[in-house]
Every structure is written in C-alpha cells, then in structure tokens.
Short mmCIF file of C-alpha atoms and ligand atoms in Angstrom, two decimals:
data_model
loop_
_atom_site.label_atom_id
_atom_site.label_comp_id
_atom_site.label_asym_id
_atom_site.label_seq_id
_atom_site.Cartn_x
_atom_site.Cartn_y
_atom_site.Cartn_z
CA UNK O 147 -55.85 -22.58 8.44
CA UNK O 148 -58.02 -21.22 11.21
CA UNK O 149 -58.09 -22.93 14.60
CA UNK O 150 -60.55 -25.80 14.76
CA UNK O 151 -63.94 -25.00 16.20
CA UNK O 152 -64.90 -27.05 19.20
CA UNK O 153 -68.03 -29.19 19.32
CA UNK O 154 -69.55 -30.75 22.42
CA UNK O 155 -72.26 -33.36 21.86
CA UNK O 156 -74.38 -34.70 24.71
CA UNK O 157 -76.43 -37.78 23.97
CA UNK O 158 -79.66 -38.94 25.63
CA UNK O 159 -81.96 -41.88 24.88
CA UNK O 160 -81.35 -45.01 22.90
CA UNK O 161 -78.35 -46.48 21.09
CA UNK O 162 -79.68 -45.09 17.84
CA UNK O 163 -78.96 -41.65 19.27
CA UNK O 164 -75.44 -42.73 20.22
CA UNK O 165 -74.88 -43.78 16.61
CA UNK O 166 -76.44 -40.57 15.28
CA UNK O 167 -74.26 -38.42 17.55
CA UNK O 168 -71.16 -39.98 15.99
CA UNK O 169 -72.52 -39.26 12.52
CA UNK O 170 -73.38 -35.65 13.43
CA UNK O 171 -69.87 -35.08 14.77
CA UNK O 172 -68.49 -36.47 11.50
CA UNK O 173 -70.79 -34.21 9.46
CA UNK O 174 -69.65 -31.16 11.42
CA UNK O 175 -66.05 -32.34 11.10
CA UNK O 176 -66.31 -31.29 7.47
CA UNK O 177 -67.06 -27.77 8.72
CA UNK O 178 -63.89 -27.71 10.79
CA UNK O 179 -65.34 -28.86 14.11
CA UNK O 180 -63.44 -31.19 16.43
CA UNK O 181 -65.18 -32.90 19.33
CA UNK O 182 -64.32 -31.91 22.89
CA UNK O 183 -65.23 -33.49 26.21
CA UNK O 184 -66.85 -30.59 28.08
CA UNK O 185 -69.48 -27.94 27.36
CA UNK O 186 -67.26 -25.23 28.92
CA UNK O 187 -64.67 -25.32 26.14
CA UNK O 188 -67.12 -25.64 23.23
CA UNK O 189 -67.96 -23.22 20.41
CA UNK O 190 -71.02 -25.30 19.62
CA UNK O 191 -73.09 -27.51 21.91
CA UNK O 192 -75.45 -30.09 20.48
CA UNK O 193 -77.95 -31.92 22.67
CA UNK O 194 -79.11 -35.13 21.02
CA UNK O 195 -82.39 -35.67 22.80
CA UNK O 196 -84.96 -38.34 23.67
CA UNK O 197 -88.73 -37.93 23.88
CA UNK O 198 -89.73 -41.40 25.02
CA UNK O 199 -90.86 -40.45 28.53
CA UNK O 200 -91.72 -37.08 30.05
CA UNK O 201 -88.65 -37.16 32.29
CA UNK O 202 -86.37 -37.73 29.32
CA UNK O 203 -87.87 -34.80 27.41
CA UNK O 204 -87.77 -32.41 30.37
CA UNK O 205 -84.07 -33.12 30.90
CA UNK O 206 -83.38 -31.10 27.76
CA UNK O 207 -84.87 -27.95 29.20
CA UNK O 208 -83.05 -28.28 32.51
CA UNK O 209 -79.80 -28.88 30.61
CA UNK O 210 -80.45 -25.78 28.48
CA UNK O 211 -81.07 -23.84 31.69
CA UNK O 212 -77.67 -24.92 32.98
CA UNK O 213 -76.09 -23.62 29.78
CA UNK O 214 -77.27 -20.08 30.25
CA UNK O 215 -74.13 -18.92 32.10
CA UNK O 216 -71.94 -20.41 29.36
CA UNK O 217 -73.80 -18.45 26.73
CA UNK O 218 -73.61 -15.28 28.84
CA UNK O 219 -69.85 -15.74 29.19
CA UNK O 220 -69.46 -16.45 25.48
CA UNK O 221 -72.11 -14.79 23.27
CA UNK O 222 -70.63 -16.57 20.21
CA UNK O 223 -71.43 -19.98 21.66
CA UNK O 224 -73.93 -21.80 19.41
CA UNK O 225 -76.48 -24.12 20.95
CA UNK O 226 -78.35 -26.80 19.01
CA UNK O 227 -81.03 -29.35 19.85
CA UNK O 228 -81.17 -32.55 17.80
CA UNK O 229 -82.99 -35.85 18.13
CA UNK O 230 -86.50 -36.82 19.09
CA UNK O 231 -87.43 -33.79 21.23
CA UNK O 232 -86.33 -31.60 18.31
CA UNK O 233 -88.61 -33.60 16.03
CA UNK O 234 -91.58 -33.59 18.41
CA UNK O 235 -91.40 -29.98 19.57
CA UNK O 236 -89.65 -28.15 16.74
CA UNK O 237 -89.99 -24.37 16.99
CA UNK O 238 -91.51 -24.66 20.45
CA UNK O 239 -87.98 -25.27 21.73
CA UNK O 240 -86.77 -21.91 20.43
CA UNK O 241 -89.83 -20.26 21.94
CA UNK O 242 -89.25 -21.80 25.36
CA UNK O 243 -85.50 -21.29 25.21
CA UNK O 244 -84.60 -18.40 22.86
CA UNK O 245 -80.86 -18.98 23.17
CA UNK O 246 -81.24 -22.16 21.05
CA UNK O 247 -79.80 -21.42 17.59
CA UNK O 248 -80.42 -24.69 15.82
CA UNK O 249 -83.08 -27.41 15.89
CA UNK O 250 -82.58 -30.51 13.77
CA UNK O 251 -84.73 -33.65 13.66
CA UNK O 252 -83.29 -37.17 13.41
CA UNK O 253 -83.80 -37.47 9.64
CA UNK O 254 -81.87 -34.43 8.46
CA UNK O 255 -78.40 -34.68 9.99
CA UNK O 256 -76.80 -34.60 6.56
CA UNK O 257 -78.00 -31.01 6.30
CA UNK O 258 -76.13 -30.03 9.47
CA UNK O 259 -73.06 -28.52 7.74
CA UNK O 260 -75.21 -25.95 5.94
CA UNK O 261 -77.19 -25.33 9.11
CA UNK O 262 -73.97 -24.79 11.07
CA UNK O 263 -72.84 -22.19 8.53
CA UNK O 264 -76.17 -20.40 8.89
CA UNK O 265 -75.97 -20.20 12.68
CA UNK O 266 -72.34 -19.09 12.51
CA UNK O 267 -73.65 -16.22 10.39
CA UNK O 268 -76.02 -15.28 13.18
CA UNK O 269 -79.17 -16.91 11.80
CA UNK O 270 -81.45 -19.44 13.43
CA UNK O 271 -81.76 -22.82 11.69
CA UNK O 272 -84.58 -25.34 11.96
CA UNK O 273 -85.10 -28.54 9.98
CA UNK O 274 -87.47 -31.28 11.06
CA UNK O 275 -88.36 -32.69 7.63
CA UNK O 276 -88.74 -36.33 6.78
CA UNK O 277 -86.85 -36.27 3.47
CA UNK O 278 -86.89 -39.16 1.03
CA UNK O 279 -83.12 -39.53 0.85
CA UNK O 280 -81.00 -41.73 3.14
CA UNK O 281 -79.42 -39.35 5.64
CA UNK O 282 -76.42 -41.63 6.05
CA UNK O 283 -75.77 -41.80 2.33
CA UNK O 284 -75.35 -38.05 2.12
CA UNK O 285 -73.07 -37.63 5.08
CA UNK O 286 -69.56 -36.59 4.16
CA UNK O 287 -67.01 -39.41 4.06
CA UNK O 288 -65.27 -39.32 7.38
CA UNK O 289 -61.61 -39.88 7.99
CA UNK O 290 -61.00 -43.46 8.98
CA UNK O 291 -59.06 -43.53 12.24
CA UNK O 292 -58.62 -46.73 14.27
CA UNK O 293 -61.41 -47.19 16.70
CA UNK O 294 -62.55 -49.34 19.63
CA UNK O 295 -63.47 -53.00 19.16
CA UNK O 296 -67.25 -52.53 19.29
CA UNK O 297 -69.48 -50.45 17.05
CA UNK O 298 -73.12 -49.73 16.29
CA UNK O 299 -74.48 -49.89 12.79
CA UNK O 300 -77.97 -48.53 12.08
CA UNK O 301 -79.69 -50.80 9.59
CA UNK O 302 -83.28 -49.72 9.95
CA UNK O 303 -85.05 -46.69 11.29
CA UNK O 304 -88.51 -45.62 12.23
CA UNK O 305 -91.50 -47.69 13.20
CA UNK O 306 -94.93 -48.51 11.79
CA UNK O 307 -96.21 -50.38 14.81
CA UNK O 308 -97.90 -47.49 16.63
CA UNK O 309 -97.99 -48.98 20.11
CA UNK O 310 -100.56 -46.83 21.89
CA UNK O 311 -98.06 -45.37 24.38
CA UNK O 312 -95.11 -44.66 22.10
CA UNK O 313 -93.74 -41.53 20.39
CA UNK O 314 -91.21 -43.28 18.15
CA UNK O 315 -93.45 -43.59 15.04
CA UNK O 316 -93.96 -39.81 15.26
CA UNK O 317 -90.40 -38.75 16.06
CA UNK O 318 -88.57 -41.20 13.80
CA UNK O 319 -91.20 -41.60 11.12
CA UNK O 320 -92.11 -44.62 9.02
CA UNK O 321 -89.98 -47.72 8.89
CA UNK O 322 -87.09 -47.51 6.41
CA UNK O 323 -84.42 -50.19 5.84
CA UNK O 324 -80.99 -49.34 4.45
CA UNK O 325 -79.72 -51.29 1.42
CA UNK O 326 -77.87 -54.49 2.35
CA UNK O 327 -74.79 -54.00 0.19
CA UNK O 328 -74.12 -50.62 1.71
CA UNK O 329 -74.34 -52.12 5.20
CA UNK O 330 -71.94 -54.92 4.28
CA UNK O 331 -69.50 -52.32 2.96
CA UNK O 332 -69.79 -50.19 6.09
CA UNK O 333 -69.34 -53.24 8.29
CA UNK O 334 -66.22 -54.17 6.30
CA UNK O 335 -64.83 -50.67 6.84
CA UNK O 336 -65.51 -50.87 10.57
CA UNK O 337 -63.64 -54.18 10.76
CA UNK O 338 -60.69 -52.63 8.91
CA UNK O 339 -60.64 -49.97 11.60
CA UNK O 340 -60.33 -52.54 14.37
CA UNK O 341 -63.96 -53.41 15.13
CA UNK O 342 -64.62 -57.00 16.21
CA UNK O 343 -68.23 -56.71 17.30
CA UNK O 344 -71.09 -54.94 15.57
CA UNK O 345 -74.50 -54.27 17.06
CA UNK O 346 -77.12 -53.77 14.36
CA UNK O 347 -79.53 -51.04 15.38
CA UNK O 348 -83.12 -50.23 14.54
CA UNK O 349 -86.21 -49.17 16.46
CA UNK O 350 -87.62 -52.38 15.06
CA UNK O 351 -84.48 -54.03 13.87
CA UNK O 352 -85.97 -57.44 13.14
CA UNK O 353 -88.45 -55.83 10.77
CA UNK O 354 -85.40 -55.13 8.57
CA UNK O 355 -86.23 -55.70 4.91
CA UNK O 356 -83.48 -54.03 2.94
CA UNK O 357 -82.81 -54.17 -0.74
CA UNK O 358 -80.22 -56.85 -1.49
CA UNK O 359 -78.41 -57.77 -4.72
CA UNK O 360 -80.86 -60.64 -5.29
CA UNK O 361 -84.09 -59.21 -3.92
CA UNK O 362 -85.15 -58.18 -0.48
CA UNK O 363 -83.14 -59.37 2.53
CA UNK O 364 -84.49 -59.95 6.00
CA UNK O 365 -82.42 -59.50 9.13
CA UNK O 366 -81.37 -63.17 9.25
CA UNK O 367 -79.95 -63.01 5.72
CA UNK O 368 -78.11 -59.79 6.55
CA UNK O 369 -76.63 -61.38 9.68
CA UNK O 370 -75.52 -64.48 7.80
CA UNK O 371 -73.80 -62.38 5.13
CA UNK O 372 -72.14 -60.17 7.76
CA UNK O 373 -70.91 -63.34 9.43
CA UNK O 374 -68.80 -64.09 6.35
CA UNK O 375 -66.66 -60.98 6.99
CA UNK O 376 -63.27 -62.10 8.25
CA UNK O 377 -62.28 -60.34 11.45
CA UNK O 378 -65.86 -59.63 12.45
CA UNK O 379 -66.39 -62.04 15.34
CA UNK O 380 -69.55 -60.97 17.06
CA UNK O 381 -72.92 -59.77 15.85
CA UNK O 382 -75.76 -58.46 18.00
CA UNK O 383 -78.98 -56.65 17.17
CA UNK O 384 -81.46 -54.46 19.06
CA UNK O 385 -84.40 -53.72 19.51
CA UNK O 386 -86.79 -56.37 18.30
CA UNK O 387 -90.54 -56.77 18.23
CA UNK O 388 -92.00 -60.22 19.01
CA UNK O 389 -94.17 -60.19 15.88
CA UNK O 390 -91.14 -59.84 13.60
CA UNK O 391 -89.21 -62.77 15.07
CA UNK O 392 -89.29 -64.85 11.92
CA UNK O 393 -88.25 -68.49 11.54
CA UNK O 394 -84.93 -67.86 9.82
CA UNK O 395 -83.93 -65.37 12.53
CA UNK O 396 -84.75 -67.91 15.23
CA UNK O 397 -82.75 -70.50 13.27
CA UNK O 398 -79.80 -68.10 13.03
CA UNK O 399 -79.68 -67.99 16.82
CA UNK O 400 -79.02 -71.71 16.69
CA UNK O 401 -76.65 -72.06 13.76
CA UNK O 402 -74.85 -68.74 13.24
CA UNK O 403 -71.87 -68.89 15.56
CA UNK O 404 -71.11 -65.19 15.35
CA UNK O 405 -74.61 -64.23 16.45
CA UNK O 406 -74.30 -63.76 20.22
CA UNK O 407 -76.61 -65.61 22.64
CA UNK O 408 -78.38 -62.49 23.83
CA UNK O 409 -81.76 -61.17 22.78
CA UNK O 410 -83.65 -58.06 23.79
CA UNK O 411 -87.29 -58.85 23.11
CA UNK O 412 -89.66 -56.45 24.90
CA UNK O 413 -93.15 -57.64 25.83
CA UNK O 414 -94.29 -54.59 27.90
CA UNK O 415 -97.08 -56.46 29.74
CA UNK O 416 -98.23 -59.97 30.59
CA UNK O 417 -101.95 -59.13 30.44
CA UNK O 418 -103.77 -59.84 27.19
CA UNK O 419 -106.23 -57.06 27.91
CA UNK O 420 -103.42 -54.54 28.31
CA UNK O 421 -101.43 -55.91 25.37
CA UNK O 422 -104.50 -55.34 23.23
CA UNK O 423 -104.98 -51.81 24.57
CA UNK O 424 -101.29 -51.17 23.87
CA UNK O 425 -101.80 -52.33 20.27
CA UNK O 426 -98.99 -54.88 20.61
CA UNK O 427 -100.91 -57.37 18.43
CA UNK O 428 -99.93 -60.57 20.25
CA UNK O 429 -100.98 -62.35 23.43
CA UNK O 430 -98.91 -63.29 26.46
CA UNK O 431 -99.19 -66.99 25.55
CA UNK O 432 -97.92 -66.29 22.02
CA UNK O 433 -94.91 -64.48 23.46
CA UNK O 434 -94.16 -67.34 25.86
CA UNK O 435 -94.43 -69.86 23.01
CA UNK O 436 -92.10 -67.72 20.91
CA UNK O 437 -89.51 -67.64 23.69
CA UNK O 438 -89.74 -71.43 23.92
CA UNK O 439 -88.97 -71.74 20.21
CA UNK O 440 -86.02 -69.37 20.44
CA UNK O 441 -84.66 -71.24 23.46
CA UNK O 442 -85.05 -74.52 21.63
CA UNK O 443 -82.72 -73.07 18.96
CA UNK O 444 -80.33 -71.56 21.52
CA UNK O 445 -80.81 -73.00 25.02
CA UNK O 446 -78.25 -70.74 26.72
CA UNK O 447 -79.73 -67.52 25.31
CA UNK O 448 -79.80 -64.63 27.79
CA UNK O 449 -83.12 -62.89 27.41
CA UNK O 450 -83.71 -59.22 28.04
CA UNK O 451 -86.97 -57.26 27.95
CA UNK O 452 -88.83 -54.01 28.52
CA UNK O 453 -91.91 -53.55 30.70
CA UNK O 454 -94.36 -50.73 31.29
CA UNK O 455 -96.41 -50.65 34.48
CA UNK O 456 -99.40 -48.42 35.12
CA UNK O 457 -100.61 -48.29 31.54
CA UNK O 458 -104.10 -46.67 31.55
CA UNK O 459 -106.67 -49.20 32.76
CA UNK O 460 -104.11 -51.60 34.28
CA UNK O 461 -105.71 -53.40 37.24
CA UNK O 462 -103.96 -55.34 39.99
CA UNK O 463 -104.96 -58.50 38.13
CA UNK O 464 -103.36 -57.23 34.90
CA UNK O 465 -100.22 -56.41 36.81
CA UNK O 466 -100.16 -59.87 38.41
CA UNK O 467 -100.31 -61.32 34.89
CA UNK O 468 -97.12 -59.39 34.10
CA UNK O 469 -95.46 -60.79 37.24
CA UNK O 470 -96.56 -64.29 36.21
CA UNK O 471 -95.15 -63.86 32.72
CA UNK O 472 -91.82 -62.73 34.17
CA UNK O 473 -91.76 -65.79 36.46
CA UNK O 474 -92.58 -68.08 33.53
CA UNK O 475 -90.10 -66.61 31.07
CA UNK O 476 -87.16 -65.71 33.32
CA UNK O 477 -85.11 -62.70 32.23
CA UNK O 478 -81.35 -62.32 32.51
CA UNK O 479 -81.68 -58.56 32.16
CA UNK O 480 -84.60 -56.14 31.81
CA UNK O 481 -85.75 -52.55 31.83
CA UNK O 482 -89.01 -51.53 33.46
CA UNK O 483 -90.71 -48.17 33.32
CA UNK O 484 -93.63 -46.40 34.87
CA UNK O 485 -96.05 -45.42 32.12
CA UNK O 486 -95.60 -41.82 31.02
CA UNK O 487 -98.36 -40.19 28.97
CA UNK O 488 -96.90 -38.76 25.77
CA UNK O 489 -98.68 -35.94 23.93
CA UNK O 490 -100.18 -37.05 20.63
CA UNK O 491 -100.25 -40.79 21.42
CA UNK O 492 -103.64 -42.58 21.69
CA UNK O 493 -103.03 -43.78 25.27
CA UNK O 494 -102.53 -40.21 26.46
CA UNK O 495 -106.28 -39.65 26.04
CA UNK O 496 -107.11 -42.25 28.67
CA UNK O 497 -107.38 -41.86 32.43
CA UNK O 498 -104.07 -42.71 34.07
CA UNK O 499 -103.52 -45.23 36.86
CA UNK O 500 -102.99 -43.51 40.20
CA UNK O 501 -99.34 -42.55 40.44
CA UNK O 502 -98.69 -44.14 43.85
CA UNK O 503 -100.24 -47.41 42.65
CA UNK O 504 -98.00 -47.44 39.57
CA UNK O 505 -94.95 -46.66 41.74
CA UNK O 506 -95.75 -49.58 44.01
CA UNK O 507 -96.14 -51.97 41.04
CA UNK O 508 -92.91 -50.76 39.51
CA UNK O 509 -91.11 -51.50 42.76
CA UNK O 510 -92.51 -55.02 42.93
CA UNK O 511 -91.69 -55.76 39.31
CA UNK O 512 -88.19 -54.37 39.65
CA UNK O 513 -87.56 -56.47 42.75
CA UNK O 514 -88.49 -59.61 40.81
CA UNK O 515 -86.46 -58.64 37.73
CA UNK O 516 -83.43 -57.75 39.87
CA UNK O 517 -83.66 -61.13 41.57
CA UNK O 518 -83.73 -62.89 38.18
CA UNK O 519 -80.88 -60.80 36.85
CA UNK O 520 -78.84 -61.60 39.96
CA UNK O 521 -79.53 -65.33 39.59
CA UNK O 522 -78.57 -65.29 35.89
CA UNK O 523 -75.33 -63.48 36.67
CA UNK O 524 -74.48 -65.77 39.60
CA UNK O 525 -75.14 -68.83 37.44
CA UNK O 526 -72.19 -67.82 35.27
CA UNK O 527 -69.70 -68.67 38.02
CA UNK O 528 -67.69 -71.72 37.02
CA UNK O 529 -68.59 -71.36 33.34
CA UNK O 530 -66.28 -70.59 30.44
CA UNK O 531 -67.16 -67.61 28.28
CA UNK O 532 -65.55 -65.50 25.58
CA UNK O 533 -64.66 -61.95 26.53
CA UNK O 534 -63.96 -59.10 24.12
CA UNK O 535 -61.70 -56.69 26.02
CA UNK O 536 -62.79 -53.08 25.60
CA UNK O 537 -60.95 -51.05 28.22
CA UNK O 538 -58.54 -51.04 31.14
CA UNK O 539 -59.99 -51.94 34.52
CA UNK O 540 -59.55 -49.97 37.72
CA UNK O 541 -56.97 -52.35 39.14
CA UNK O 542 -53.41 -52.61 37.87
CA UNK O 543 -53.09 -55.15 35.04
CA UNK O 544 -56.83 -55.57 34.70
CA UNK O 545 -58.89 -55.46 31.51
CA UNK O 546 -62.67 -55.21 31.24
CA UNK O 547 -64.80 -56.61 28.47
CA UNK O 548 -68.15 -58.12 27.66
CA UNK O 549 -68.97 -61.80 27.61
CA UNK O 550 -71.05 -63.40 24.87
CA UNK O 551 -74.02 -62.82 27.20
CA UNK O 552 -73.19 -59.10 27.53
CA UNK O 553 -72.08 -59.35 31.16
CA UNK O 554 -69.18 -57.05 32.06
CA UNK O 555 -66.19 -59.21 33.05
CA UNK O 556 -63.02 -58.05 34.87
CA UNK O 557 -59.92 -60.11 34.18
CA UNK O 558 -56.19 -59.85 35.01
CA UNK O 559 -54.86 -59.89 31.46
CA UNK O 560 -51.88 -58.57 29.48
CA UNK O 561 -52.41 -55.29 27.69
CA UNK O 562 -51.92 -56.77 24.24
CA UNK O 563 -55.28 -58.51 24.66
CA UNK O 564 -57.06 -55.15 24.49
CA UNK O 565 -59.45 -55.29 21.55
CA UNK O 566 -59.08 -59.07 21.40
CA UNK O 567 -61.32 -61.96 22.37
CA UNK O 568 -60.12 -64.48 24.95
CA UNK O 569 -61.57 -67.53 26.69
CA UNK O 570 -62.22 -66.78 30.32
CA UNK O 571 -63.41 -68.82 33.28
CA UNK O 572 -65.82 -66.94 35.54
CA UNK O 573 -64.73 -67.16 39.17
CA UNK O 574 -66.85 -64.57 40.97
CA UNK O 575 -70.10 -62.66 40.62
CA UNK O 576 -69.98 -59.11 41.99
CA UNK O 577 -72.68 -56.45 42.35
CA UNK O 578 -72.64 -55.31 38.71
CA UNK O 579 -70.07 -57.43 36.99
CA UNK O 580 -68.26 -60.75 36.90
CA UNK O 581 -64.67 -61.60 37.65
CA UNK O 582 -62.86 -64.09 35.46
CA UNK O 583 -59.50 -65.72 34.82
CA UNK O 584 -57.84 -66.26 31.48
CA UNK O 585 -57.88 -69.85 30.33
CA UNK O 586 -54.47 -70.89 29.01
CA UNK O 587 -54.80 -71.78 25.34
N1 SAH G 111 -88.71 -50.22 19.60
C1 SAH G 111 -88.58 -50.74 20.86
C2 SAH G 111 -88.71 -49.79 22.02
C3 SAH G 111 -88.34 -48.40 21.93
S1 SAH G 111 -88.68 -47.47 23.34
C4 SAH G 111 -89.64 -51.79 21.03
O1 SAH G 111 -90.63 -51.81 20.38
O2 SAH G 111 -89.47 -52.60 21.92
C5 SAH G 111 -87.91 -48.35 24.64
C6 SAH G 111 -88.85 -48.73 25.73
O3 SAH G 111 -89.35 -47.60 26.38
C7 SAH G 111 -90.09 -49.48 25.29
O4 SAH G 111 -89.85 -50.83 25.06
C8 SAH G 111 -91.02 -49.25 26.44
O5 SAH G 111 -90.88 -50.24 27.42
C9 SAH G 111 -90.58 -47.91 27.00
N2 SAH G 111 -91.56 -46.88 26.68
C10 SAH G 111 -91.91 -46.42 25.47
N3 SAH G 111 -92.87 -45.47 25.58
C11 SAH G 111 -93.11 -45.33 26.90
C12 SAH G 111 -94.01 -44.52 27.65
N4 SAH G 111 -94.85 -43.68 27.06
N5 SAH G 111 -93.99 -44.64 29.01
C13 SAH G 111 -93.14 -45.50 29.61
N6 SAH G 111 -92.29 -46.29 28.95
C14 SAH G 111 -92.28 -46.21 27.61
FE1 SF4 G 112 -92.57 -47.77 19.97
FE2 SF4 G 112 -93.98 -49.97 19.65
FE3 SF4 G 112 -92.54 -49.02 17.63
FE4 SF4 G 112 -91.34 -50.08 19.72
S1 SF4 G 112 -92.70 -51.16 18.29
S2 SF4 G 112 -90.79 -48.19 18.71
S3 SF4 G 112 -92.65 -49.48 21.41
S4 SF4 G 112 -94.30 -48.04 18.55
FE1 F3S G 113 -85.66 -41.74 22.68
FE2 F3S G 113 -85.92 -41.21 20.15
FE3 F3S G 113 -84.50 -43.27 20.92
S1 F3S G 113 -87.49 -40.98 21.66
S2 F3S G 113 -85.51 -43.89 22.78
S3 F3S G 113 -84.04 -41.17 21.31
S4 F3S G 113 -85.81 -43.16 19.15
#
C-alpha cells in the first residue's frame, strides 16, 4: 500500500460547515487521505469557506495568498476551495487565484473522491451544482472510531426565507429536510461511538419537515423520537427562525427533559420598519410575545440571538427600538454584526448607513449585550447544573465541560468522568467561564 496522502481542512463560518468538513474528510478518506493538523505537511489543502459577510469571504483570498510559498515549495500540493464562497464565486476563484485546483459547492461533497482523482491527475475540478440527491446519503460509509461526547447532525439544509441581507438561500439553495429514519439511525450510531449530546443543525432547523415512517415529521417530533435513544442524554438545535417556532416545539421545551434549556432565536432588529425591509415577516411585538410563550414553557431557558446594525435605512430611532427589544427580552448570549452588503441580495441595492454611525451603534449594542451576558453568567453562581465533560482543563486534575445552558464550566474532577455528565454546583463566575464543584451523589 502506498503511504497515506495528507489532507488539511480549514473551516470557516457556521456549524454546518464544521459538520460538512468532517464529512468531506471522510469522503476523501476513501481516496487514501488522512487528516493532518497543519497546512505545511499536507498534500491537499481544503478551505471550507463562508460568504455571510464581506470580511468572511475576503479571508479566503488572504489565506490563499499565505499558501503561495507552500505551493512553490511543493508543486504537487493540491489546493481546494469548498463551502459558500465556492458556491457564490465558482470559477471566479480560479481566475483570481490560479493555484486553486478544485472548487466544490456545499451540495456536491459526495463527488469529492472523483474530483480528487482528477486534480491528482493534473486537471482542474469545479462542481457547484445543486443536485437532487442527498449528498450525505452518497458519502462513503466511514470507519466508526470512538469519538468525543458531543456531535453535530445536519437535519435540514438551505433556506427559502430570503431575508433581504442574506446570501444563504443562494449559497445553500432551497430548503431540504433529511428523512427522519435516517437521522434516527445516524444518531444511534453516534451514541454507539460515545456521543452523549447531539446538536441538530440546519440554516432554518425548526423549519424541519422530514419524511417519517407515518407521514411528515416536524422538528418537535424528531426531537421526541431522538429522546427515546438510550445513552443520548442531551439534544440541542440551531439555528431557528421565529416564524417556525411551532406550538409542539415550544411544548417540547417544557416537557422533553433531554432538550436543553438553551435557544438561539435571532431577531436581527427591534424596529418593525427595519424588520419589514429585511423581509423577516414578523414584528418586534410578535417576537416578544413568542419569547414569553417559550419562557412560560421553560422559565429557566437561556436565550441567544443575532442582531444586525446599520441595515440600509436604519435611523437612530430604529436602532433605539433594537436596544429596547434587547432590554425587554434579556439575552444570556448573543451575536451582533455590522451590516455587510452582499452581492446579489436585495438590500445590497440600497444606500448604506454611514460606516462610522453603524460602528457606533454596534458598540452600544454590544455593550448592552455583554452586560446581559455577564449578568446571566453571574446569576449561575450558587446554582446546581449538569455538566458534560468534554476535555481536560489547564490546571492539574481539572475537566472542562458545558452546562445545560451551554456555559463552559471548569471543575476539579477525576479523569474517568471525561465524556460523562455530572451534577455540579457553580461557585464562581470568571471572565469567560464558570467554576464549579462536583456534588457528591
Ligand atoms: N439562518 C440563520 C442565520 C444564518 S447567518 C437565521 O436565520 O437566523 C447568521 C447571522 O449572520 C444572521 O443571523 C445575521 O445576524 C448575520 N448576517 C447574515 N447576513 C448578514 C449580512 N449581510 N451582514 C451582516 N450580518 C449578517
Ligand atoms: Fe439567511 Fe434569513 Fe434564511 Fe436565516 S432565515 S439563513 S438570515 S435568509
Ligand atoms: Fe457562512 Fe455558508 Fe454558514 S455563508 S454562515 S458557511 S451557510
């Protein structure tokens, strides 16, 4: 047998890309590639890219620039670009950066083995189709080594919502849900390999409507069925759209014990005028009422969100409405972004807000969100939580894991608890994480 070829994958963007990178590495595993940790030692480098904001997309080109010396030192090195920039820019990437050998969009990873063979033969390979088939179904069966206690599982892909600022409907295509039975089987396999917590992924995960054995299943039904898998202890899902938060999913937050008390539910803006211009199709008041219903089902829920400031036409008054919404709702965690015009999206046609004004608003919003995040984290002190230990901490005898509420918690704990869930009392709130003590059973 020839020596294994070395593959280095670098992942940008959302968790969906993290999941896809694992699948791509598995697909190339069938071609004799093993994954390595640095670009320097690789025979093939794959950049799995993100197009969501200009900065994210430009990173790809600066990264490719940095790879030039590697290619000069090793002319056989193959360089590929995958993900959402590949989808959005296609051949343009090879024009801007001729050393790129392979461009593959997010829907055609199952064709990677053949593409790899082509580039090994000195050809260029490009595939940015949106094929009918399920890309995951056609991936080669991977070996089944033990793995860490948490895993992602993509259940739904693409988006039909067409928010005026967003590239996802163009880079990921129309919404497609994977069949429920297949997901249950995959979840079962993950649990056999040591997984205790699964995060269900989708650009619009709560719009999930997969084919089930007895008709179509929504996300709540899928979660309830997953919850019957022995050994699977925690279920999470991300990212959701407010308009797809249906009654049974809200109910599941109250009565499904394995569904963790954490929800990422982006609102983007608190101004009805801007929400309308963004094509979000709900008002600020509707969002607030929805949060009240979810909190009625699960009072201790930790809420997370996404915000965009400086959307075209945003006035100071619109921005104040966003600040008010944040004060009303109260977030335990949130992401906020300065609007970035994306080519091909409707909002990109409109006059932008002055950059310095948007920067100033972003700073004010982030100060408020940081304050809320801090308060939510500090409020955990004295409480008992469950922690799933994922790795060793920096200190001797310390393990680090995530609480039900997704806070990182450092605990002095015996090594055999790695990969296990333990009850922990929170004793301290640090800059980015909590400190806890094991509760004797
Ligand atoms: N499907 C998810 C979001 C995917 S993108 C949802 O609907 O919530 C993740 C976040 O990036 C978005 O929630 C939004 O806040 C931000 N975002 C998307 N496009 C953007 C743009 N053009 N400029 C700035 N932020 C953007
Ligand atoms: Fe983008 Fe809107 Fe779809 Fe989210 S719901 S992926 S923000 S278009
Ligand atoms: Fe980025 Fe594509 Fe995800 S644009 S956020 S990698 S879906």
